[in-house]
GROMACS .gro file of N, CA and C in nm:
model
  288
    1MET      N    1  -1.525   0.801   0.096
    1MET     CA    2  -1.522   0.656   0.103
    1MET      C    3  -1.661   0.603   0.073
    2ASN      N    4  -1.668   0.485   0.018
    2ASN     CA    5  -1.796   0.424  -0.016
    2ASN      C    6  -1.872   0.381   0.109
    3ASP      N    7  -2.004   0.389   0.098
    3ASP     CA    8  -2.090   0.333   0.201
    3ASP      C    9  -2.076   0.181   0.193
    4VAL      N   10  -2.068   0.116   0.308
    4VAL     CA   11  -2.045  -0.029   0.310
    4VAL      C   12  -2.152  -0.102   0.229
    5GLY      N   13  -2.277  -0.057   0.235
    5GLY     CA   14  -2.384  -0.123   0.162
    5GLY      C   15  -2.371  -0.110   0.011
    6SER      N   16  -2.305  -0.006  -0.036
    6SER     CA   17  -2.290   0.015  -0.180
    6SER      C   18  -2.153  -0.028  -0.231
    7SER      N   19  -2.076  -0.092  -0.147
    7SER     CA   20  -1.942  -0.134  -0.186
    7SER      C   21  -1.947  -0.244  -0.291
    8ARG      N   22  -1.850  -0.243  -0.379
    8ARG     CA   23  -1.840  -0.350  -0.479
    8ARG      C   24  -1.811  -0.484  -0.415
    9TYR      N   25  -1.773  -0.483  -0.288
    9TYR     CA   26  -1.740  -0.606  -0.216
    9TYR      C   27  -1.855  -0.657  -0.129
   10SER      N   28  -1.965  -0.582  -0.119
   10SER     CA   29  -2.071  -0.615  -0.024
   10SER      C   30  -2.143  -0.747  -0.054
   11SER      N   31  -2.137  -0.795  -0.177
   11SER     CA   32  -2.206  -0.920  -0.210
   11SER      C   33  -2.117  -1.043  -0.190
   12MET      N   34  -1.994  -1.021  -0.149
   12MET     CA   35  -1.900  -1.132  -0.132
   12MET      C   36  -1.918  -1.200   0.003
   13GLN      N   37  -1.883  -1.326   0.008
   13GLN     CA   38  -1.886  -1.404   0.132
   13GLN      C   39  -1.772  -1.359   0.223
   14GLU      N   40  -1.789  -1.378   0.353
   14GLU     CA   41  -1.685  -1.340   0.449
   14GLU      C   42  -1.552  -1.408   0.419
   15SER      N   43  -1.557  -1.536   0.385
   15SER     CA   44  -1.431  -1.608   0.357
   15SER      C   45  -1.359  -1.549   0.236
   16GLU      N   46  -1.434  -1.507   0.135
   16GLU     CA   47  -1.373  -1.445   0.017
   16GLU      C   48  -1.314  -1.309   0.053
   17LEU      N   49  -1.388  -1.234   0.133
   17LEU     CA   50  -1.340  -1.102   0.177
   17LEU      C   51  -1.213  -1.115   0.260
   18GLU      N   52  -1.208  -1.217   0.345
   18GLU     CA   53  -1.090  -1.234   0.428
   18GLU      C   54  -0.967  -1.265   0.342
   19VAL      N   55  -0.983  -1.348   0.241
   19VAL     CA   56  -0.873  -1.379   0.149
   19VAL      C   57  -0.828  -1.251   0.079
   20LEU      N   58  -0.925  -1.172   0.031
   20LEU     CA   59  -0.892  -1.045  -0.034
   20LEU      C   60  -0.822  -0.949   0.062
   21ALA      N   61  -0.871  -0.942   0.184
   21ALA     CA   62  -0.811  -0.852   0.283
   21ALA      C   63  -0.668  -0.891   0.313
   22ILE      N   64  -0.644  -1.019   0.330
   22ILE     CA   65  -0.508  -1.067   0.358
   22ILE      C   66  -0.415  -1.034   0.242
   23ALA      N   67  -0.462  -1.057   0.120
   23ALA     CA   68  -0.380  -1.025   0.002
   23ALA      C   69  -0.354  -0.875  -0.006
   24ALA      N   70  -0.455  -0.794   0.023
   24ALA     CA   71  -0.440  -0.648   0.017
   24ALA      C   72  -0.346  -0.598   0.126
   25ILE      N   73  -0.353  -0.658   0.243
   25ILE     CA   74  -0.262  -0.620   0.353
   25ILE      C   75  -0.118  -0.653   0.315
   26ARG      N   76  -0.098  -0.771   0.261
   26ARG     CA   77   0.038  -0.810   0.217
   26ARG      C   78   0.089  -0.716   0.109
   27GLU      N   79   0.002  -0.685   0.011
   27GLU     CA   80   0.043  -0.593  -0.095
   27GLU      C   81   0.078  -0.457  -0.036
   28HIS      N   82  -0.003  -0.410   0.059
   28HIS     CA   83   0.023  -0.281   0.121
   28HIS      C   84   0.156  -0.280   0.194
   29ARG      N   85   0.185  -0.386   0.265
   29ARG     CA   86   0.315  -0.397   0.334
   29ARG      C   87   0.430  -0.393   0.235
   30ASN      N   88   0.415  -0.463   0.123
   30ASN     CA   89   0.519  -0.464   0.021
   30ASN      C   90   0.537  -0.326  -0.042
   31LEU      N   91   0.426  -0.258  -0.068
   31LEU     CA   92   0.434  -0.123  -0.124
   31LEU      C   93   0.504  -0.028  -0.028
   32ILE      N   94   0.470  -0.038   0.099
   32ILE     CA   95   0.533   0.050   0.199
   32ILE      C   96   0.683   0.025   0.205
   33ALA      N   97   0.723  -0.101   0.205
   33ALA     CA   98   0.866  -0.134   0.210
   33ALA      C   99   0.939  -0.079   0.087
   34ALA      N  100   0.877  -0.093  -0.030
   34ALA     CA  101   0.939  -0.042  -0.152
   34ALA      C  102   0.944   0.111  -0.149
   35ASP      N  103   0.836   0.173  -0.100
   35ASP     CA  104   0.834   0.320  -0.087
   35ASP      C  105   0.946   0.369   0.004
   36GLU      N  106   0.964   0.300   0.115
   36GLU     CA  107   1.069   0.339   0.210
   36GLU      C  108   1.208   0.326   0.147
   37ALA      N  109   1.228   0.221   0.069
   37ALA     CA  110   1.358   0.202   0.003
   37ALA      C  111   1.386   0.315  -0.096
   38VAL      N  112   1.285   0.354  -0.173
   38VAL     CA  113   1.303   0.464  -0.268
   38VAL      C  114   1.326   0.595  -0.193
   39TYR      N  115   1.252   0.615  -0.084
   39TYR     CA  116   1.269   0.737  -0.005
   39TYR      C  117   1.411   0.745   0.052
   40GLU      N  118   1.460   0.634   0.105
   40GLU     CA  119   1.596   0.632   0.160
   40GLU      C  120   1.699   0.659   0.051
   41GLN      N  121   1.678   0.602  -0.067
   41GLN     CA  122   1.770   0.626  -0.179
   41GLN      C  123   1.766   0.774  -0.217
   42TRP      N  124   1.649   0.831  -0.224
   42TRP     CA  125   1.632   0.972  -0.257
   42TRP      C  126   1.699   1.060  -0.151
   43THR      N  127   1.681   1.026  -0.024
   43THR     CA  128   1.741   1.103   0.085
   43THR      C  129   1.894   1.098   0.078
   44ARG      N  130   1.948   0.976   0.057
   44ARG     CA  131   2.094   0.963   0.045
   44ARG      C  132   2.146   1.041  -0.075
   45ALA      N  133   2.077   1.033  -0.186
   45ALA     CA  134   2.119   1.103  -0.307
   45ALA      C  135   2.113   1.255  -0.286
   46SER      N  136   2.013   1.301  -0.211
   46SER     CA  137   2.000   1.445  -0.185
   46SER      C  138   2.118   1.498  -0.105
   47ALA      N  139   2.175   1.413  -0.022
   47ALA     CA  140   2.288   1.454   0.061
   47ALA      C  141   2.422   1.443  -0.012
   48ASP      N  142   2.420   1.384  -0.129
   48ASP     CA  143   2.543   1.364  -0.206
   48ASP      C  144   2.555   1.471  -0.314
   49PRO      N  145   2.650   1.562  -0.300
   49PRO     CA  146   2.661   1.671  -0.397
   49PRO      C  147   2.700   1.625  -0.538
   50SER      N  148   2.747   1.502  -0.552
   50SER     CA  149   2.785   1.454  -0.685
   50SER      C  150   2.665   1.402  -0.765
   51VAL      N  151   2.550   1.389  -0.700
   51VAL     CA  152   2.430   1.340  -0.769
   51VAL      C  153   2.364   1.457  -0.842
   52SER      N  154   2.335   1.436  -0.967
   52SER     CA  155   2.279   1.544  -1.050
   52SER      C  156   2.134   1.575  -1.012
   53ALA      N  157   2.094   1.694  -1.047
   53ALA     CA  158   1.956   1.738  -1.022
   53ALA      C  159   1.857   1.649  -1.098
   54ALA      N  160   1.895   1.603  -1.215
   54ALA     CA  161   1.808   1.516  -1.294
   54ALA      C  162   1.782   1.384  -1.222
   55VAL      N  163   1.886   1.327  -1.163
   55VAL     CA  164   1.870   1.202  -1.088
   55VAL      C  165   1.782   1.225  -0.965
   56LEU      N  166   1.804   1.334  -0.896
   56LEU     CA  167   1.722   1.367  -0.778
   56LEU      C  168   1.575   1.383  -0.818
   57LYS      N  169   1.551   1.451  -0.929
   57LYS     CA  170   1.414   1.471  -0.977
   57LYS      C  171   1.350   1.338  -1.012
   58CYS      N  172   1.426   1.250  -1.074
   58CYS     CA  173   1.376   1.117  -1.110
   58CYS      C  174   1.337   1.038  -0.985
   59LEU      N  175   1.423   1.041  -0.884
   59LEU     CA  176   1.394   0.972  -0.757
   59LEU      C  177   1.272   1.033  -0.689
   60GLN      N  178   1.264   1.164  -0.690
   60GLN     CA  179   1.149   1.231  -0.629
   60GLN      C  180   1.020   1.192  -0.702
   61ASP      N  181   1.023   1.195  -0.834
   61ASP     CA  182   0.905   1.159  -0.913
   61ASP      C  183   0.863   1.014  -0.887
   62GLU      N  184   0.962   0.926  -0.877
   62GLU     CA  185   0.931   0.786  -0.849
   62GLU      C  186   0.866   0.772  -0.712
   63TYR      N  187   0.920   0.842  -0.614
   63TYR     CA  188   0.864   0.835  -0.479
   63TYR      C  189   0.721   0.888  -0.477
   64VAL      N  190   0.696   1.000  -0.541
   64VAL     CA  191   0.561   1.057  -0.545
   64VAL      C  192   0.464   0.962  -0.615
   65ALA      N  193   0.507   0.902  -0.725
   65ALA     CA  194   0.422   0.806  -0.796
   65ALA      C  195   0.390   0.685  -0.708
   66ARG      N  196   0.491   0.639  -0.635
   66ARG     CA  197   0.470   0.525  -0.545
   66ARG      C  198   0.373   0.561  -0.433
   67GLN      N  199   0.382   0.682  -0.383
   67GLN     CA  200   0.292   0.728  -0.278
   67GLN      C  201   0.147   0.729  -0.328
   68LYS      N  202   0.127   0.774  -0.450
   68LYS     CA  203  -0.007   0.775  -0.509
   68LYS      C  204  -0.060   0.634  -0.525
   69LYS      N  205   0.025   0.541  -0.569
   69LYS     CA  206  -0.016   0.402  -0.584
   69LYS      C  207  -0.051   0.342  -0.447
   70SER      N  208   0.030   0.372  -0.347
   70SER     CA  209   0.004   0.322  -0.211
   70SER      C  210  -0.127   0.378  -0.157
   71GLU      N  211  -0.152   0.504  -0.184
   71GLU     CA  212  -0.277   0.567  -0.137
   71GLU      C  213  -0.398   0.499  -0.201
   72ALA      N  214  -0.392   0.474  -0.331
   72ALA     CA  215  -0.502   0.408  -0.400
   72ALA      C  216  -0.523   0.266  -0.346
   73GLN      N  217  -0.414   0.196  -0.323
   73GLN     CA  218  -0.424   0.060  -0.270
   73GLN      C  219  -0.478   0.061  -0.129
   74GLN      N  220  -0.443   0.162  -0.049
   74GLN     CA  221  -0.493   0.175   0.088
   74GLN      C  222  -0.645   0.196   0.087
   75GLU      N  223  -0.694   0.271  -0.011
   75GLU     CA  224  -0.839   0.293  -0.021
   75GLU      C  225  -0.911   0.162  -0.049
   76VAL      N  226  -0.854   0.079  -0.137
   76VAL     CA  227  -0.913  -0.052  -0.167
   76VAL      C  228  -0.911  -0.138  -0.040
   77LEU      N  229  -0.798  -0.142   0.027
   77LEU     CA  230  -0.786  -0.220   0.150
   77LEU      C  231  -0.887  -0.173   0.254
   78SER      N  232  -0.901  -0.044   0.270
   78SER     CA  233  -0.995   0.011   0.367
   78SER      C  234  -1.139  -0.030   0.333
   79GLU      N  235  -1.173  -0.026   0.205
   79GLU     CA  236  -1.308  -0.065   0.164
   79GLU      C  237  -1.333  -0.212   0.195
   80ILE      N  238  -1.236  -0.297   0.165
   80ILE     CA  239  -1.251  -0.441   0.193
   80ILE      C  240  -1.269  -0.464   0.342
   81ILE      N  241  -1.187  -0.399   0.424
   81ILE     CA  242  -1.196  -0.418   0.569
   81ILE      C  243  -1.327  -0.363   0.624
   82ASP      N  244  -1.374  -0.250   0.568
   82ASP     CA  245  -1.502  -0.195   0.612
   82ASP      C  246  -1.615  -0.295   0.590
   83VAL      N  247  -1.615  -0.359   0.473
   83VAL     CA  248  -1.720  -0.457   0.443
   83VAL      C  249  -1.701  -0.582   0.527
   84LEU      N  250  -1.578  -0.626   0.543
   84LEU     CA  251  -1.550  -0.746   0.622
   84LEU      C  252  -1.587  -0.724   0.768
   85GLY      N  253  -1.559  -0.606   0.820
   85GLY     CA  254  -1.595  -0.573   0.958
   85GLY      C  255  -1.485  -0.595   1.058
   86TYR      N  256  -1.371  -0.645   1.014
   86TYR     CA  257  -1.257  -0.664   1.104
   86TYR      C  258  -1.131  -0.678   1.020
   87VAL      N  259  -1.017  -0.663   1.087
   87VAL     CA  260  -0.888  -0.680   1.021
   87VAL      C  261  -0.840  -0.821   1.052
   88PRO      N  262  -0.824  -0.904   0.950
   88PRO     CA  263  -0.775  -1.040   0.977
   88PRO      C  264  -0.633  -1.037   1.030
   89GLU      N  265  -0.603  -1.130   1.116
   89GLU     CA  266  -0.468  -1.138   1.171
   89GLU      C  267  -0.374  -1.200   1.069
   90ILE      N  268  -0.259  -1.135   1.056
   90ILE     CA  269  -0.155  -1.183   0.965
   90ILE      C  270  -0.023  -1.171   1.038
   91GLY      N  271   0.059  -1.272   1.029
   91GLY     CA  272   0.190  -1.267   1.090
   91GLY      C  273   0.278  -1.162   1.024
   92ALA      N  274   0.378  -1.117   1.094
   92ALA     CA  275   0.469  -1.013   1.043
   92ALA      C  276   0.540  -1.059   0.917
   93ASP      N  277   0.562  -1.188   0.903
   93ASP     CA  278   0.632  -1.240   0.786
   93ASP      C  279   0.536  -1.280   0.675
   94GLY      N  280   0.408  -1.248   0.692
   94GLY     CA  281   0.308  -1.281   0.590
   94GLY      C  282   0.241  -1.414   0.611
   95GLU      N  283   0.277  -1.485   0.715
   95GLU     CA  284   0.212  -1.611   0.745
   95GLU      C  285   0.078  -1.586   0.811
   96ASP      N  286  -0.022  -1.667   0.776
   96ASP     CA  287  -0.155  -1.651   0.837
   96ASP      C  288  -0.158  -1.705   0.977
   0.00000   0.00000   0.00000
């Protein structure tokens, strides 16, 4: 992880960082929800003997790709929060 002093976000104002953090948190929540939906679809398909191996492989590949995207986005979110110094409060429905 980047040192807070060398972060690409370290020159930003707190208000700008908070806006970025809130947007990144919302994006992360959306990615997690989408990841869970693909995982559930993959799990259901795995239990269905009529689903072809090709379809299962496609679902697995999509899930793995989504996990990598979520991991990269989590690193960005973590860097923003490290520089900001706190996690801004956000309502469960995305309301500030």
